[in-house]
PDB file of C-alpha atoms in Angstrom:
ATOM      1  CA  MET A 266     115.044 147.902  42.206  1.00 67.00           C
ATOM      2  CA  GLN A 267     118.233 148.038  40.461  1.00 78.00           C
ATOM      3  CA  ILE A 268     120.909 150.406  41.426  1.00 81.00           C
ATOM      4  CA  ASN A 269     123.134 151.832  39.289  1.00 92.00           C
ATOM      5  CA  THR A 270     126.207 151.210  41.164  1.00 95.00           C
ATOM      6  CA  LYS A 271     128.747 153.432  39.254  1.00 94.00           C
ATOM      7  CA  SER A 272     126.345 156.455  39.662  1.00 95.00           C
ATOM      8  CA  PHE A 273     126.210 155.772  43.365  1.00 94.00           C
ATOM      9  CA  LEU A 274     129.931 155.163  43.716  1.00 95.00           C
ATOM     10  CA  ASP A 275     130.905 158.158  41.817  1.00 96.00           C
ATOM     11  CA  GLU A 276     128.745 160.502  44.248  1.00 96.00           C
ATOM     12  CA  TYR A 277     129.848 158.532  47.312  1.00 96.00           C
ATOM     13  CA  PHE A 278     133.690 158.807  46.756  1.00 96.00           C
ATOM     14  CA  GLU A 279     132.939 162.550  45.731  1.00 97.00           C
ATOM     15  CA  GLU A 280     131.571 162.907  49.220  1.00 97.00           C
ATOM     16  CA  TYR A 281     134.810 161.470  50.741  1.00 97.00           C
ATOM     17  CA  LYS A 282     136.764 163.723  48.221  1.00 96.00           C
ATOM     18  CA  LYS A 283     134.902 166.796  49.787  1.00 97.00           C
ATOM     19  CA  LEU A 284     134.963 165.882  53.512  1.00 98.00           C
ATOM     20  CA  THR A 285     138.133 164.367  54.057  1.00 98.00           C
ATOM     21  CA  PHE A 286     140.901 166.650  52.415  1.00 97.00           C
ATOM     22  CA  THR A 287     139.888 170.209  54.025  1.00 97.00           C
ATOM     23  CA  GLN A 288     142.061 173.120  55.511  1.00 98.00           C
ATOM     24  CA  ASP A 289     140.563 172.290  58.907  1.00 98.00           C
ATOM     25  CA  ALA A 290     142.010 168.530  58.586  1.00 98.00           C
ATOM     26  CA  TYR A 291     145.417 169.865  57.516  1.00 98.00           C
ATOM     27  CA  GLU A 292     145.604 172.119  60.782  1.00 98.00           C
ATOM     28  CA  ASN A 293     144.316 169.478  63.180  1.00 98.00           C
ATOM     29  CA  ILE A 294     146.519 166.529  62.129  1.00 98.00           C
ATOM     30  CA  ASP A 295     149.450 169.255  62.505  1.00 98.00           C
ATOM     31  CA  LYS A 296     148.200 170.199  65.933  1.00 98.00           C
ATOM     32  CA  PHE A 297     147.440 166.491  66.909  1.00 98.00           C
ATOM     33  CA  ALA A 298     151.101 165.410  65.646  1.00 98.00           C
ATOM     34  CA  SER A 299     152.754 168.155  67.556  1.00 98.00           C
ATOM     35  CA  LEU A 300     150.935 167.459  70.765  1.00 98.00           C
ATOM     36  CA  ALA A 301     151.667 163.855  70.176  1.00 98.00           C
ATOM     37  CA  SER A 302     155.097 164.426  69.960  1.00 98.00           C
ATOM     38  CA  ARG A 303     155.208 166.586  73.073  1.00 98.00           C
ATOM     39  CA  VAL A 304     153.584 163.631  74.846  1.00 98.00           C
ATOM     40  CA  GLN A 305     156.446 161.170  73.521  1.00 98.00           C
ATOM     41  CA  ALA A 306     158.934 163.725  74.583  1.00 98.00           C
ATOM     42  CA  THR A 307     157.664 163.849  78.405  1.00 98.00           C
ATOM     43  CA  ASN A 308     157.166 159.756  78.383  1.00 97.00           C
ATOM     44  CA  ASN A 309     153.449 160.302  78.831  1.00 98.00           C
ATOM     45  CA  LYS A 310     150.592 158.697  76.990  1.00 98.00           C
ATOM     46  CA  LEU A 311     147.769 159.007  74.800  1.00 98.00           C
ATOM     47  CA  MET A 312     144.474 157.574  76.189  1.00 98.00           C
ATOM     48  CA  PHE A 313     141.937 156.511  73.250  1.00 98.00           C
ATOM     49  CA  ALA A 314     138.072 155.727  74.097  1.00 98.00           C
ATOM     50  CA  GLY A 315     134.830 155.406  72.080  1.00 98.00           C
ATOM     51  CA  ASN A 316     131.836 153.481  71.608  1.00 97.00           C
ATOM     52  CA  GLY A 317     130.837 150.630  68.886  1.00 96.00           C
ATOM     53  CA  ALA A 318     132.931 151.249  65.468  1.00 97.00           C
ATOM     54  CA  SER A 319     134.654 154.329  67.220  1.00 98.00           C
ATOM     55  CA  ALA A 320     136.002 151.900  70.052  1.00 97.00           C
ATOM     56  CA  SER A 321     137.699 149.854  67.101  1.00 97.00           C
ATOM     57  CA  ILE A 322     139.185 153.164  65.848  1.00 98.00           C
ATOM     58  CA  ALA A 323     140.236 154.125  69.237  1.00 98.00           C
ATOM     59  CA  ALA A 324     141.976 150.694  69.420  1.00 98.00           C
ATOM     60  CA  HIS A 325     143.427 150.724  66.042  1.00 98.00           C
ATOM     61  CA  GLY A 326     144.879 154.318  67.076  1.00 98.00           C
ATOM     62  CA  ALA A 327     146.321 153.343  70.565  1.00 98.00           C
ATOM     63  CA  VAL A 328     148.269 150.273  68.830  1.00 97.00           C
ATOM     64  CA  ASP A 329     149.708 152.084  65.870  1.00 97.00           C
ATOM     65  CA  PHE A 330     150.678 155.310  67.746  1.00 98.00           C
ATOM     66  CA  THR A 331     152.647 152.782  70.411  1.00 97.00           C
ATOM     67  CA  LYS A 332     154.140 150.427  67.625  1.00 95.00           C
ATOM     68  CA  GLN A 333     154.529 152.724  64.582  1.00 94.00           C
ATOM     69  CA  GLY A 334     154.739 156.339  66.060  1.00 96.00           C
ATOM     70  CA  LYS A 335     156.682 155.310  69.387  1.00 96.00           C
ATOM     71  CA  VAL A 336     153.752 157.380  71.454  1.00 98.00           C
ATOM     72  CA  ARG A 337     152.482 154.847  74.217  1.00 98.00           C
ATOM     73  CA  GLY A 338     148.719 154.928  73.632  1.00 98.00           C
ATOM     74  CA  VAL A 339     146.135 153.106  75.498  1.00 98.00           C
ATOM     75  CA  THR A 340     142.553 151.978  75.311  1.00 97.00           C
ATOM     76  CA  PHE A 341     139.912 151.085  77.869  1.00 95.00           C
ATOM     77  CA  HIS A 342     138.023 148.785  75.719  1.00 94.00           C
ATOM     78  CA  ASP A 343     139.075 145.346  77.723  1.00 94.00           C
ATOM     79  CA  ALA A 344     135.836 143.578  78.603  1.00 95.00           C
ATOM     80  CA  ASN A 345     136.821 143.044  82.024  1.00 97.00           C
ATOM     81  CA  LEU A 346     137.576 146.578  82.824  1.00 97.00           C
ATOM     82  CA  MET A 347     134.867 147.826  80.717  1.00 96.00           C
ATOM     83  CA  THR A 348     132.067 145.809  82.458  1.00 97.00           C
ATOM     84  CA  CYS A 349     133.455 146.184  85.751  1.00 98.00           C
ATOM     85  CA  PHE A 350     133.501 150.018  85.604  1.00 98.00           C
ATOM     86  CA  ALA A 351     130.079 150.155  83.557  1.00 97.00           C
ATOM     87  CA  ASN A 352     128.660 147.923  86.250  1.00 98.00           C
ATOM     88  CA  ASP A 353     130.291 149.946  89.168  1.00 98.00           C
ATOM     89  CA  PHE A 354     129.773 153.123  88.199  1.00 98.00           C
ATOM     90  CA  GLY A 355     127.188 153.326  85.215  1.00 98.00           C
ATOM     91  CA  TYR A 356     127.859 152.999  81.657  1.00 98.00           C
ATOM     92  CA  ASP A 357     127.713 156.765  81.271  1.00 98.00           C
ATOM     93  CA  HIS A 358     130.714 157.022  83.596  1.00 98.00           C
ATOM     94  CA  TRP A 359     132.827 154.162  82.982  1.00 98.00           C
ATOM     95  CA  ILE A 360     135.193 156.206  80.473  1.00 98.00           C
ATOM     96  CA  ALA A 361     135.519 159.233  82.889  1.00 98.00           C
ATOM     97  CA  LYS A 362     136.275 156.624  85.717  1.00 98.00           C
ATOM     98  CA  ALA A 363     139.032 154.768  83.657  1.00 98.00           C
ATOM     99  CA  LEU A 364     140.674 158.167  83.028  1.00 98.00           C
ATOM    100  CA  GLU A 365     140.529 158.725  86.431  1.00 98.00           C
ATOM    101  CA  HIS A 366     142.257 155.534  87.668  1.00 98.00           C
ATOM    102  CA  TYR A 367     144.933 155.789  84.823  1.00 98.00           C
ATOM    103  CA  ALA A 368     145.680 159.615  83.610  1.00 98.00           C
ATOM    104  CA  ASP A 369     148.856 160.957  84.601  1.00 98.00           C
ATOM    105  CA  ASP A 370     149.743 164.498  84.501  1.00 98.00           C
ATOM    106  CA  GLY A 371     150.918 165.569  80.934  1.00 98.00           C
ATOM    107  CA  ASP A 372     148.898 162.752  79.141  1.00 98.00           C
ATOM    108  CA  ALA A 373     146.320 163.457  76.423  1.00 98.00           C
ATOM    109  CA  VAL A 374     142.790 162.126  75.896  1.00 99.00           C
ATOM    110  CA  VAL A 375     141.594 161.159  72.433  1.00 99.00           C
ATOM    111  CA  LEU A 376     137.670 160.541  72.423  1.00 98.00           C
ATOM    112  CA  ILE A 377     135.657 159.590  69.096  1.00 98.00           C
ATOM    113  CA  SER A 378     131.902 159.601  68.779  1.00 98.00           C
ATOM    114  CA  VAL A 379     130.248 160.153  65.791  1.00 98.00           C
ATOM    115  CA  SER A 380     127.156 161.968  67.158  1.00 98.00           C
ATOM    116  CA  GLY A 381     129.739 163.786  69.607  1.00 98.00           C
ATOM    117  CA  LYS A 382     126.600 162.978  72.419  1.00 98.00           C
ATOM    118  CA  SER A 383     127.181 159.853  73.720  1.00 98.00           C
ATOM    119  CA  PRO A 384     127.312 160.387  77.326  1.00 98.00           C
ATOM    120  CA  SER A 385     130.039 157.888  78.196  1.00 98.00           C
ATOM    121  CA  VAL A 386     132.357 159.965  76.011  1.00 98.00           C
ATOM    122  CA  VAL A 387     130.959 163.433  76.824  1.00 98.00           C
ATOM    123  CA  ASN A 388     131.540 162.567  80.476  1.00 98.00           C
ATOM    124  CA  ALA A 389     134.864 161.668  79.679  1.00 98.00           C
ATOM    125  CA  ALA A 390     135.690 164.748  78.017  1.00 98.00           C
ATOM    126  CA  LYS A 391     134.471 166.690  81.217  1.00 98.00           C
ATOM    127  CA  TYR A 392     136.521 164.875  83.170  1.00 98.00           C
ATOM    128  CA  ALA A 393     139.613 165.195  81.271  1.00 98.00           C
ATOM    129  CA  LYS A 394     139.067 169.076  81.127  1.00 98.00           C
ATOM    130  CA  ALA A 395     138.488 169.062  84.646  1.00 98.00           C
ATOM    131  CA  ARG A 396     141.749 167.386  85.184  1.00 98.00           C
ATOM    132  CA  GLY A 397     143.864 169.719  83.022  1.00 98.00           C
ATOM    133  CA  LEU A 398     144.224 166.933  80.234  1.00 98.00           C
ATOM    134  CA  PRO A 399     144.037 168.008  76.619  1.00 98.00           C
ATOM    135  CA  VAL A 400     140.887 166.507  74.564  1.00 98.00           C
ATOM    136  CA  ILE A 401     141.353 165.858  71.213  1.00 99.00           C
ATOM    137  CA  SER A 402     137.849 164.915  69.489  1.00 98.00           C
ATOM    138  CA  PHE A 403     136.700 162.847  66.426  1.00 98.00           C
ATOM    139  CA  SER A 404     132.822 163.847  66.045  1.00 98.00           C
ATOM    140  CA  ALA A 405     130.294 164.504  63.258  1.00 98.00           C
ATOM    141  CA  GLN A 406     126.712 165.355  62.519  1.00 97.00           C
ATOM    142  CA  THR A 407     126.166 168.829  64.408  1.00 97.00           C
ATOM    143  CA  ILE A 408     129.065 171.475  64.854  1.00 97.00           C
ATOM    144  CA  ASP A 409     127.739 172.071  68.338  1.00 98.00           C
ATOM    145  CA  ASN A 410     128.112 168.758  69.636  1.00 98.00           C
ATOM    146  CA  PRO A 411     128.966 168.713  73.331  1.00 98.00           C
ATOM    147  CA  LEU A 412     132.129 166.409  72.552  1.00 98.00           C
ATOM    148  CA  ARG A 413     133.490 168.927  70.178  1.00 98.00           C
ATOM    149  CA  GLN A 414     132.497 171.842  72.493  1.00 98.00           C
ATOM    150  CA  LEU A 415     134.898 170.200  75.264  1.00 98.00           C
ATOM    151  CA  SER A 416     137.717 169.681  73.059  1.00 98.00           C
ATOM    152  CA  ASP A 417     140.850 171.438  72.295  1.00 98.00           C
ATOM    153  CA  ILE A 418     141.720 169.764  68.933  1.00 98.00           C
ATOM    154  CA  LYS A 419     138.592 169.201  67.057  1.00 98.00           C
ATOM    155  CA  PHE A 420     138.255 167.028  64.193  1.00 98.00           C
ATOM    156  CA  PHE A 421     134.807 167.150  62.796  1.00 98.00           C
ATOM    157  CA  VAL A 422     132.708 165.811  59.902  1.00 98.00           C
ATOM    158  CA  PRO A 423     129.654 167.815  58.816  1.00 98.00           C
ATOM    159  CA  SER A 424     128.043 164.325  57.699  1.00 97.00           C
ATOM    160  CA  MET A 425     125.050 162.307  59.049  1.00 97.00           C
ATOM    161  CA  ALA A 426     126.834 158.909  57.014  1.00 97.00           C
ATOM    162  CA  TYR A 427     128.072 156.874  59.776  1.00 96.00           C
ATOM    163  CA  ASN A 428     130.232 154.882  57.541  1.00 97.00           C
ATOM    164  CA  ILE A 429     131.614 157.823  55.909  1.00 98.00           C
ATOM    165  CA  VAL A 430     132.170 159.662  59.343  1.00 98.00           C
ATOM    166  CA  GLU A 431     134.067 156.477  60.627  1.00 98.00           C
ATOM    167  CA  ASN A 432     136.181 155.940  57.776  1.00 98.00           C
ATOM    168  CA  ILE A 433     137.244 159.599  57.676  1.00 98.00           C
ATOM    169  CA  HIS A 434     137.945 159.625  61.205  1.00 98.00           C
ATOM    170  CA  SER A 435     140.109 156.669  60.841  1.00 98.00           C
ATOM    171  CA  ILE A 436     141.941 158.256  58.008  1.00 98.00           C
ATOM    172  CA  TRP A 437     142.514 161.442  59.925  1.00 98.00           C
ATOM    173  CA  LEU A 438     143.883 159.261  62.959  1.00 98.00           C
ATOM    174  CA  THR A 439     146.194 157.177  60.754  1.00 98.00           C
ATOM    175  CA  SER A 440     147.424 160.222  58.769  1.00 98.00           C
ATOM    176  CA  THR A 441     148.379 161.940  62.321  1.00 98.00           C
ATOM    177  CA  ILE A 442     150.586 158.504  63.100  1.00 98.00           C
ATOM    178  CA  ASP A 443     152.225 158.782  59.628  1.00 97.00           C
ATOM    179  CA  ALA A 444     152.768 162.669  60.257  1.00 97.00           C
ATOM    180  CA  VAL A 445     154.745 161.871  63.345  1.00 97.00           C
ATOM    181  CA  ILE A 446     156.738 159.084  62.162  1.00 95.00           C
ATOM    182  CA  GLY A 447     157.362 161.357  58.778  1.00 94.00           C
ATOM    183  CA  LYS A 448     156.494 159.066  56.162  1.00 92.00           C
ATOM    184  CA  ALA A 449     153.866 156.646  54.775  1.00 90.00           C
ATOM    185  CA  GLU A 450     156.061 153.750  54.111  1.00 88.00           C
ATOM    186  CA  TYR A 451     157.926 151.801  56.826  1.00 81.00           C
ATOM    187  CA  THR A 452     158.666 148.432  58.111  1.00 77.00           C
ATOM    188  CA  THR A 453     156.456 147.352  60.642  1.00 70.00           C
ATOM    189  CA  ARG A 454     158.074 144.106  61.860  1.00 67.00           C
ATOM    190  CA  ALA A 455     161.827 144.120  63.167  1.00 59.00           C
ATOM    191  CA  LEU A 456     163.838 141.223  61.656  1.00 51.00           C
ATOM    192  CA  VAL A 457     164.339 138.661  64.471  1.00 51.00           C
ATOM    193  CA  ASP A 458     167.262 137.054  63.132  1.00 51.00           C
ATOM    194  CA  ALA A 459     168.932 140.262  61.544  1.00 48.00           C
TER     195      ALA A 459
END
């Protein structure tokens, strides 16, 4: 069966436009950028976590907030830490246990899950809330998902399409970093022999 690629992509990219550039996205990016600036001002950190592709988005966010945004970001996706904590505390609790070991008062937690139902991510949100740490979430699918309900800043994509959701999460996350910086183009490497 031959697919009409042009027709498919016209509809596909229209879905991106419809879901990405919403008033909620603008408001959430503004809130997240303000929170990140407060975290930076108090020399605290943003802690990022997710599963699968969401772990990659989390790692990207942690690195770019640190390097470009000058807001310390950490993630817990080191194979040694992850497998140790999952083995000792159960996979459903490994992120919460990582937060327990690494969080300081004044930190904030960024959790990413397309379904918003991943037990390891939801349990981390529960721990963060009980600890008094703000939770920023990136989720999708159903608006009443548990992760979204536990969050202070709630990025949400009303879609079941994983690739679209994950790419929109990445756009919103990196847009927040650029909002903290205040520009979209900047030098990413310092000149060694300046």
